[in-house]
CSV table of C-alpha atoms in Angstrom, one decimal:
chain,number,residue,atom,x,y,z
O,1,MET,CA,-24.7,-8.7,18.9
O,2,ARG,CA,-26.2,-11.9,20.4
O,3,THR,CA,-29.6,-12.4,21.9
O,4,GLY,CA,-29.8,-11.9,25.5
O,5,HIS,CA,-26.3,-10.0,25.6
O,6,THR,CA,-25.3,-6.3,25.3
O,7,TYR,CA,-21.9,-5.7,23.4
O,8,ILE,CA,-20.0,-3.0,25.6
O,9,ALA,CA,-16.3,-1.9,24.3
O,10,SER,CA,-14.5,-5.1,24.4
O,11,SER,CA,-16.8,-7.0,26.7
O,12,LEU,CA,-19.8,-8.9,26.9
O,13,VAL,CA,-22.4,-8.0,29.6
O,14,GLU,CA,-24.7,-10.9,30.5
O,15,PRO,CA,-28.4,-10.3,31.6
O,16,ASP,CA,-27.5,-10.6,35.1
O,17,GLY,CA,-24.7,-8.3,35.0
O,18,ARG,CA,-21.7,-10.6,34.8
O,19,THR,CA,-19.1,-9.4,32.5
O,20,LEU,CA,-17.6,-11.9,30.1
O,21,GLN,CA,-14.5,-11.1,27.8
O,22,PRO,CA,-15.1,-12.2,24.3
O,23,SER,CA,-13.0,-14.5,22.1
O,24,ARG,CA,-10.0,-13.0,20.3
O,25,THR,CA,-11.6,-13.8,16.9
O,26,ARG,CA,-14.9,-12.2,17.8
O,27,LEU,CA,-13.1,-9.1,19.2
O,28,VAL,CA,-10.8,-9.0,16.1
O,29,ARG,CA,-14.3,-9.3,13.7
O,30,ASP,CA,-16.1,-6.5,15.6
O,31,LEU,CA,-12.8,-4.3,15.3
O,32,VAL,CA,-12.5,-4.9,11.5
O,33,ALA,CA,-16.3,-4.0,11.0
O,34,ALA,CA,-15.7,-0.9,13.1
O,35,GLU,CA,-12.9,0.3,11.2
O,36,TRP,CA,-14.4,-0.7,7.9
O,37,LEU,CA,-17.4,2.0,9.1
O,38,LYS,CA,-15.0,4.3,10.3
O,39,ILE,CA,-12.8,4.4,6.9
O,40,ARG,CA,-16.0,4.6,5.1
O,41,SER,CA,-17.1,7.8,7.3
O,42,LEU,CA,-13.8,9.6,6.4
O,43,ARG,CA,-13.8,12.2,3.8
O,44,SER,CA,-10.5,11.9,2.7
O,45,THR,CA,-10.9,8.2,1.9
O,46,TYR,CA,-13.3,9.6,-1.0
O,47,TYR,CA,-11.0,12.4,-1.9
O,48,LEU,CA,-8.1,9.8,-2.4
O,49,LEU,CA,-10.0,7.2,-4.3
O,50,ALA,CA,-11.2,10.1,-6.6
O,51,VAL,CA,-7.7,10.5,-7.8
O,52,LEU,CA,-7.0,7.0,-8.8
O,53,PRO,CA,-8.2,7.3,-12.5
O,54,LEU,CA,-5.4,9.8,-12.7
O,55,PRO,CA,-2.5,6.8,-12.8
O,56,VAL,CA,-4.6,5.4,-15.7
O,57,VAL,CA,-4.6,8.8,-17.8
O,58,LEU,CA,-1.1,9.4,-17.1
O,59,GLY,CA,-0.2,5.8,-18.0
O,60,GLY,CA,-2.3,6.2,-21.5
O,61,GLY,CA,-0.2,9.4,-22.1
O,62,LEU,CA,3.2,7.5,-21.4
O,63,ALA,CA,2.2,4.9,-23.8
O,64,LEU,CA,1.0,7.3,-26.3
O,65,SER,CA,4.6,8.8,-26.3
O,66,ALA,CA,6.3,5.7,-26.3
O,67,ALA,CA,4.0,4.8,-29.6
O,68,SER,CA,4.8,8.3,-31.2
O,69,SER,CA,8.5,7.5,-30.7
O,70,TRP,CA,8.5,3.9,-32.0
O,71,GLU,CA,9.3,5.0,-35.5
O,72,ARG,CA,12.2,6.9,-34.3
O,73,LEU,CA,13.6,4.2,-32.4
O,74,SER,CA,16.8,2.2,-33.6
O,75,GLU,CA,17.0,-1.5,-33.7
O,76,GLN,CA,18.9,-1.7,-30.5
O,77,GLY,CA,16.2,0.5,-28.7
O,78,ARG,CA,13.5,-1.4,-30.2
O,79,SER,CA,14.7,-4.7,-28.8
O,80,GLY,CA,15.5,-3.0,-25.4
O,81,PHE,CA,11.8,-1.6,-25.0
O,82,ASP,CA,9.5,-3.4,-22.7
O,83,PRO,CA,5.8,-3.0,-23.6
O,84,SER,CA,4.8,-4.7,-20.4
O,85,ALA,CA,6.1,-1.7,-18.3
O,86,ALA,CA,4.8,1.1,-20.5
O,87,GLY,CA,2.8,3.3,-18.6
O,88,GLY,CA,3.8,1.8,-15.1
O,89,THR,CA,5.8,5.0,-14.0
O,90,ALA,CA,2.3,6.3,-13.8
O,91,LEU,CA,1.5,3.8,-10.8
O,92,GLN,CA,3.7,5.7,-8.5
O,93,VAL,CA,1.0,8.2,-8.1
O,94,THR,CA,-0.9,5.3,-7.0
O,95,TYR,CA,1.6,4.1,-4.4
O,96,LEU,CA,1.6,7.9,-3.0
O,97,VAL,CA,-2.2,7.9,-2.9
O,98,LEU,CA,-2.3,4.4,-0.9
O,99,ALA,CA,0.3,5.6,1.3
O,100,ALA,CA,-1.2,8.6,2.1
O,101,PHE,CA,-4.7,6.6,2.5
O,102,GLY,CA,-2.8,4.3,5.0
O,103,ILE,CA,-1.2,7.6,7.0
O,104,LEU,CA,-4.9,9.2,7.2
O,105,ALA,CA,-6.7,6.0,8.4
O,106,ILE,CA,-4.8,6.5,11.7
O,107,THR,CA,-3.9,10.3,11.9
O,108,SER,CA,-7.7,11.3,11.3
O,109,GLU,CA,-8.4,9.7,14.6
O,110,SER,CA,-5.4,10.8,16.4
O,111,THR,CA,-6.0,14.8,15.8
O,112,THR,CA,-9.9,14.6,16.1
O,113,GLY,CA,-9.5,12.9,19.4
O,114,MET,CA,-11.4,10.0,18.3
O,115,LEU,CA,-8.4,7.4,18.9
O,116,ARG,CA,-8.6,8.3,22.5
O,117,GLN,CA,-12.1,7.4,22.7
O,118,THR,CA,-11.4,4.2,20.8
O,119,LEU,CA,-8.5,3.1,23.0
O,120,THR,CA,-10.5,3.9,26.1
O,121,ALA,CA,-13.1,1.3,24.5
O,122,VAL,CA,-10.7,-1.2,23.4
O,123,PRO,CA,-7.6,-1.1,25.6
O,124,GLN,CA,-6.2,-4.2,23.2
O,125,ARG,CA,-4.1,-1.8,21.6
O,126,ARG,CA,-2.1,-4.2,19.2
O,127,THR,CA,-5.6,-6.0,18.5
O,128,LEU,CA,-6.9,-2.6,17.4
O,129,LEU,CA,-3.9,-2.1,15.1
O,130,MET,CA,-4.2,-5.6,13.5
O,131,ALA,CA,-7.8,-4.7,12.7
O,132,LYS,CA,-6.8,-1.5,11.3
O,133,ALA,CA,-4.3,-3.0,9.3
O,134,LEU,CA,-6.3,-5.5,7.8
O,135,VAL,CA,-8.8,-3.1,6.7
O,136,VAL,CA,-6.1,-0.7,5.2
O,137,GLY,CA,-4.3,-3.6,3.6
O,138,VAL,CA,-7.5,-5.1,1.9
O,139,ILE,CA,-8.6,-1.8,0.7
O,140,SER,CA,-5.3,-1.0,-0.7
O,141,LEU,CA,-4.7,-4.2,-2.4
O,142,ILE,CA,-8.2,-4.0,-4.3
O,143,ALA,CA,-7.7,-0.4,-5.0
O,144,GLY,CA,-4.2,-1.0,-6.3
O,145,GLN,CA,-4.8,-4.1,-8.5
O,146,LEU,CA,-7.7,-2.3,-9.8
O,147,SER,CA,-5.4,0.8,-11.0
O,148,SER,CA,-2.8,-1.7,-12.1
O,149,PHE,CA,-5.0,-3.4,-14.4
O,150,ALA,CA,-6.5,-0.4,-15.7
O,151,VAL,CA,-3.0,1.2,-16.6
O,152,PHE,CA,-1.9,-2.0,-18.3
O,153,PHE,CA,-5.4,-2.3,-20.5
O,154,VAL,CA,-5.2,1.2,-21.4
O,155,SER,CA,-1.2,1.4,-22.2
O,156,GLN,CA,-1.6,-1.7,-24.0
O,157,THR,CA,-4.6,-0.4,-26.1
O,158,VAL,CA,-2.5,2.5,-27.0
O,159,LEU,CA,0.3,0.7,-28.0
O,160,GLY,CA,-1.5,-1.6,-30.1
O,161,THR,CA,-2.1,1.2,-32.4
O,162,ARG,CA,1.7,0.6,-33.3
O,163,GLY,CA,1.2,-3.1,-33.3
O,164,ILE,CA,3.6,-3.1,-30.1
O,165,GLY,CA,0.9,-4.0,-27.7
O,166,VAL,CA,1.1,-7.0,-25.4
O,167,THR,CA,-1.4,-9.1,-23.5
O,168,LEU,CA,-1.6,-10.5,-19.9
O,169,ALA,CA,-0.2,-14.0,-21.5
O,170,SER,CA,3.0,-12.4,-22.8
O,171,PRO,CA,6.0,-12.8,-20.6
O,172,TYR,CA,6.2,-10.8,-17.6
O,173,ALA,CA,3.0,-9.2,-18.1
O,174,LEU,CA,0.6,-10.6,-15.4
O,175,ALA,CA,3.4,-10.9,-13.1
O,176,SER,CA,4.2,-7.1,-13.4
O,177,VAL,CA,0.5,-6.2,-13.1
O,178,LEU,CA,-0.2,-8.3,-9.8
O,179,GLY,CA,3.5,-7.0,-8.6
O,180,ALA,CA,2.3,-3.7,-8.9
O,181,GLY,CA,-1.0,-4.6,-6.9
O,182,PHE,CA,1.0,-6.2,-4.2
O,183,SER,CA,3.5,-3.3,-3.9
O,184,CYS,CA,0.2,-1.0,-3.6
O,185,MET,CA,-0.7,-2.7,-0.5
O,186,VAL,CA,2.8,-2.6,1.2
O,187,MET,CA,2.3,1.1,0.4
O,188,GLY,CA,-1.0,1.3,2.3
O,189,LEU,CA,0.4,-0.8,5.2
O,190,VAL,CA,3.6,1.1,5.4
O,191,GLY,CA,1.8,4.3,5.3
O,192,LEU,CA,-0.4,3.3,8.2
O,193,GLY,CA,2.8,2.1,10.4
O,194,VAL,CA,4.3,5.5,9.6
O,195,GLY,CA,1.3,7.6,10.5
O,196,THR,CA,0.7,5.5,13.9
O,197,VAL,CA,4.6,6.5,14.7
O,198,LEU,CA,4.9,10.0,13.6
O,199,ARG,CA,1.2,10.8,14.4
O,200,SER,CA,1.3,13.6,11.8
O,201,SER,CA,-0.2,13.5,8.4
O,202,ALA,CA,2.4,16.0,7.3
O,203,GLY,CA,5.3,14.3,8.8
O,204,GLY,CA,4.0,11.2,7.3
O,205,PHE,CA,3.7,12.5,3.9
O,206,ILE,CA,7.1,13.7,3.8
O,207,ALA,CA,8.7,10.4,5.2
O,208,ILE,CA,6.8,8.5,2.4
O,209,PHE,CA,8.1,11.1,-0.3
O,210,ALA,CA,11.4,10.4,1.1
O,211,LEU,CA,11.1,6.6,1.2
O,212,LEU,CA,10.0,6.6,-2.4
O,213,PHE,CA,12.0,9.5,-4.2
O,214,VAL,CA,14.7,10.6,-1.9
O,215,VAL,CA,16.4,7.8,-0.6
O,216,PRO,CA,16.6,6.3,-3.7
O,217,ALA,CA,17.9,9.2,-5.6
O,218,LEU,CA,20.8,9.3,-2.9
O,219,ILE,CA,21.5,5.6,-3.2
O,220,SER,CA,22.1,6.3,-7.1
O,221,LEU,CA,24.7,8.5,-6.4
O,222,LEU,CA,27.1,5.6,-4.7
O,223,PRO,CA,29.5,3.9,-6.7
O,224,ASP,CA,29.0,0.5,-8.5
O,225,PRO,CA,28.0,-2.0,-7.5
O,226,TRP,CA,26.9,-0.7,-4.1
O,227,ASN,CA,24.4,1.8,-6.1
O,228,GLU,CA,22.6,-1.4,-7.5
O,229,ARG,CA,22.9,-3.8,-4.3
O,230,ILE,CA,21.6,-1.0,-1.8
O,231,GLY,CA,19.1,0.4,-4.4
O,232,SER,CA,17.4,-3.0,-4.8
O,233,LEU,CA,16.5,-2.7,-1.0
O,234,THR,CA,14.7,0.4,-1.6
O,235,LEU,CA,10.7,0.3,-2.1
O,236,PRO,CA,10.4,1.5,-5.6
O,237,MET,CA,13.2,-0.9,-6.9
O,238,ALA,CA,12.1,-4.0,-4.9
O,239,SER,CA,8.6,-3.3,-6.6
O,240,ASN,CA,10.1,-3.2,-10.0
O,241,LEU,CA,12.2,-6.5,-9.4
O,242,LEU,CA,9.0,-8.4,-8.4
O,243,PRO,CA,8.5,-9.6,-12.0
O,244,GLY,CA,11.6,-10.6,-12.9
O,245,ARG,CA,11.8,-8.7,-16.1
O,246,ILE,CA,15.4,-7.1,-15.2
O,247,PRO,CA,18.1,-9.5,-16.4
O,248,ASP,CA,21.1,-10.2,-14.3
O,249,ALA,CA,19.5,-8.3,-11.3
O,250,TRP,CA,20.9,-8.4,-7.9
O,251,LEU,CA,17.8,-9.3,-6.1
O,252,PRO,CA,15.7,-12.0,-7.6
O,253,PRO,CA,11.8,-11.9,-7.6
O,254,ALA,CA,11.6,-14.0,-4.3
O,255,GLY,CA,14.1,-12.0,-2.6
O,256,ALA,CA,12.2,-8.5,-4.1
O,257,ALA,CA,9.1,-9.9,-2.4
O,258,LEU,CA,10.8,-10.6,1.1
O,259,VAL,CA,12.4,-7.3,1.1
O,260,LEU,CA,8.8,-5.8,0.4
O,261,LEU,CA,7.3,-7.9,3.5
O,262,GLY,CA,10.1,-6.8,5.6
O,263,TYR,CA,8.9,-3.4,5.1
O,264,ILE,CA,5.7,-4.0,6.1
O,265,ALA,CA,6.8,-6.5,9.2
O,266,LEU,CA,8.9,-3.2,9.9
O,267,ALA,CA,6.4,-0.6,9.7
O,268,LEU,CA,3.6,-2.6,11.6
O,269,ALA,CA,6.2,-3.6,14.4
O,270,ALA,CA,7.3,0.1,14.9
O,271,ALA,CA,3.5,1.1,14.8
O,272,SER,CA,2.8,-1.6,17.6
O,273,ALA,CA,5.6,-0.2,20.0
O,274,ALA,CA,4.4,3.1,19.4
O,275,ILE,CA,0.7,2.7,20.3
O,276,SER,CA,1.3,0.3,23.1
O,277,ARG,CA,3.7,2.7,24.8
O,278,ARG,CA,2.3,6.2,24.2
O,279,ASP,CA,-0.6,8.0,25.0
O,280,PRO,CA,-3.0,8.9,22.1
């Protein structure tokens, strides 16, 4: 708040009563601060973040299983084993958690009626959505990156007991960790877009579950080579292709990154259209 001015909703009111429209930069900055406060006030935020240690435990368990079976693996099995990917399956829990976080960032306001009040105070709906996306994206990226690094270090510590652990300097290791964190941000923003379009927490959860598990399973039933080509365009497979550790993959890492960015663009474009044309 500037001295001598009163800030009301999306306008500045001068002491003499004149109303000034703030700059877009100032408006976005104030909206980001407001969205940050709202997300911090949601109990669901803390419930979901409290689940994030679970993938770390699961990743350690998966690595322990791999380490225990190492002696029984054939030479071919050992040569095909990728230590940098051990425990990575556990990050699917992180994907679900952060997608739920993105969904609840908008549906919690919609169900309580707070969204209607917010849009009355701030009629710039697309700007409001952009501010919410910035907050959700940053939190999802940080939380996902922390979870990804934690899963990696725990799983590699376990694998190290068999002398098969790797470090971040190993081929594909750092790319795998950073790619997983980026994918977590994608899931948070896709969740926000889905939640904005459907305006239903339950509907959003079902849609995300379908995107992550049902759709890839159905595509895998297609004949070769369409199962691989179309499957590369799904969220889980595009995330797996980011590090470039899968040889002869139909989609290169740069293509996988573009696919994931496309999911963000499509989700937020649909959300922008929905929030602009419908009453909250």
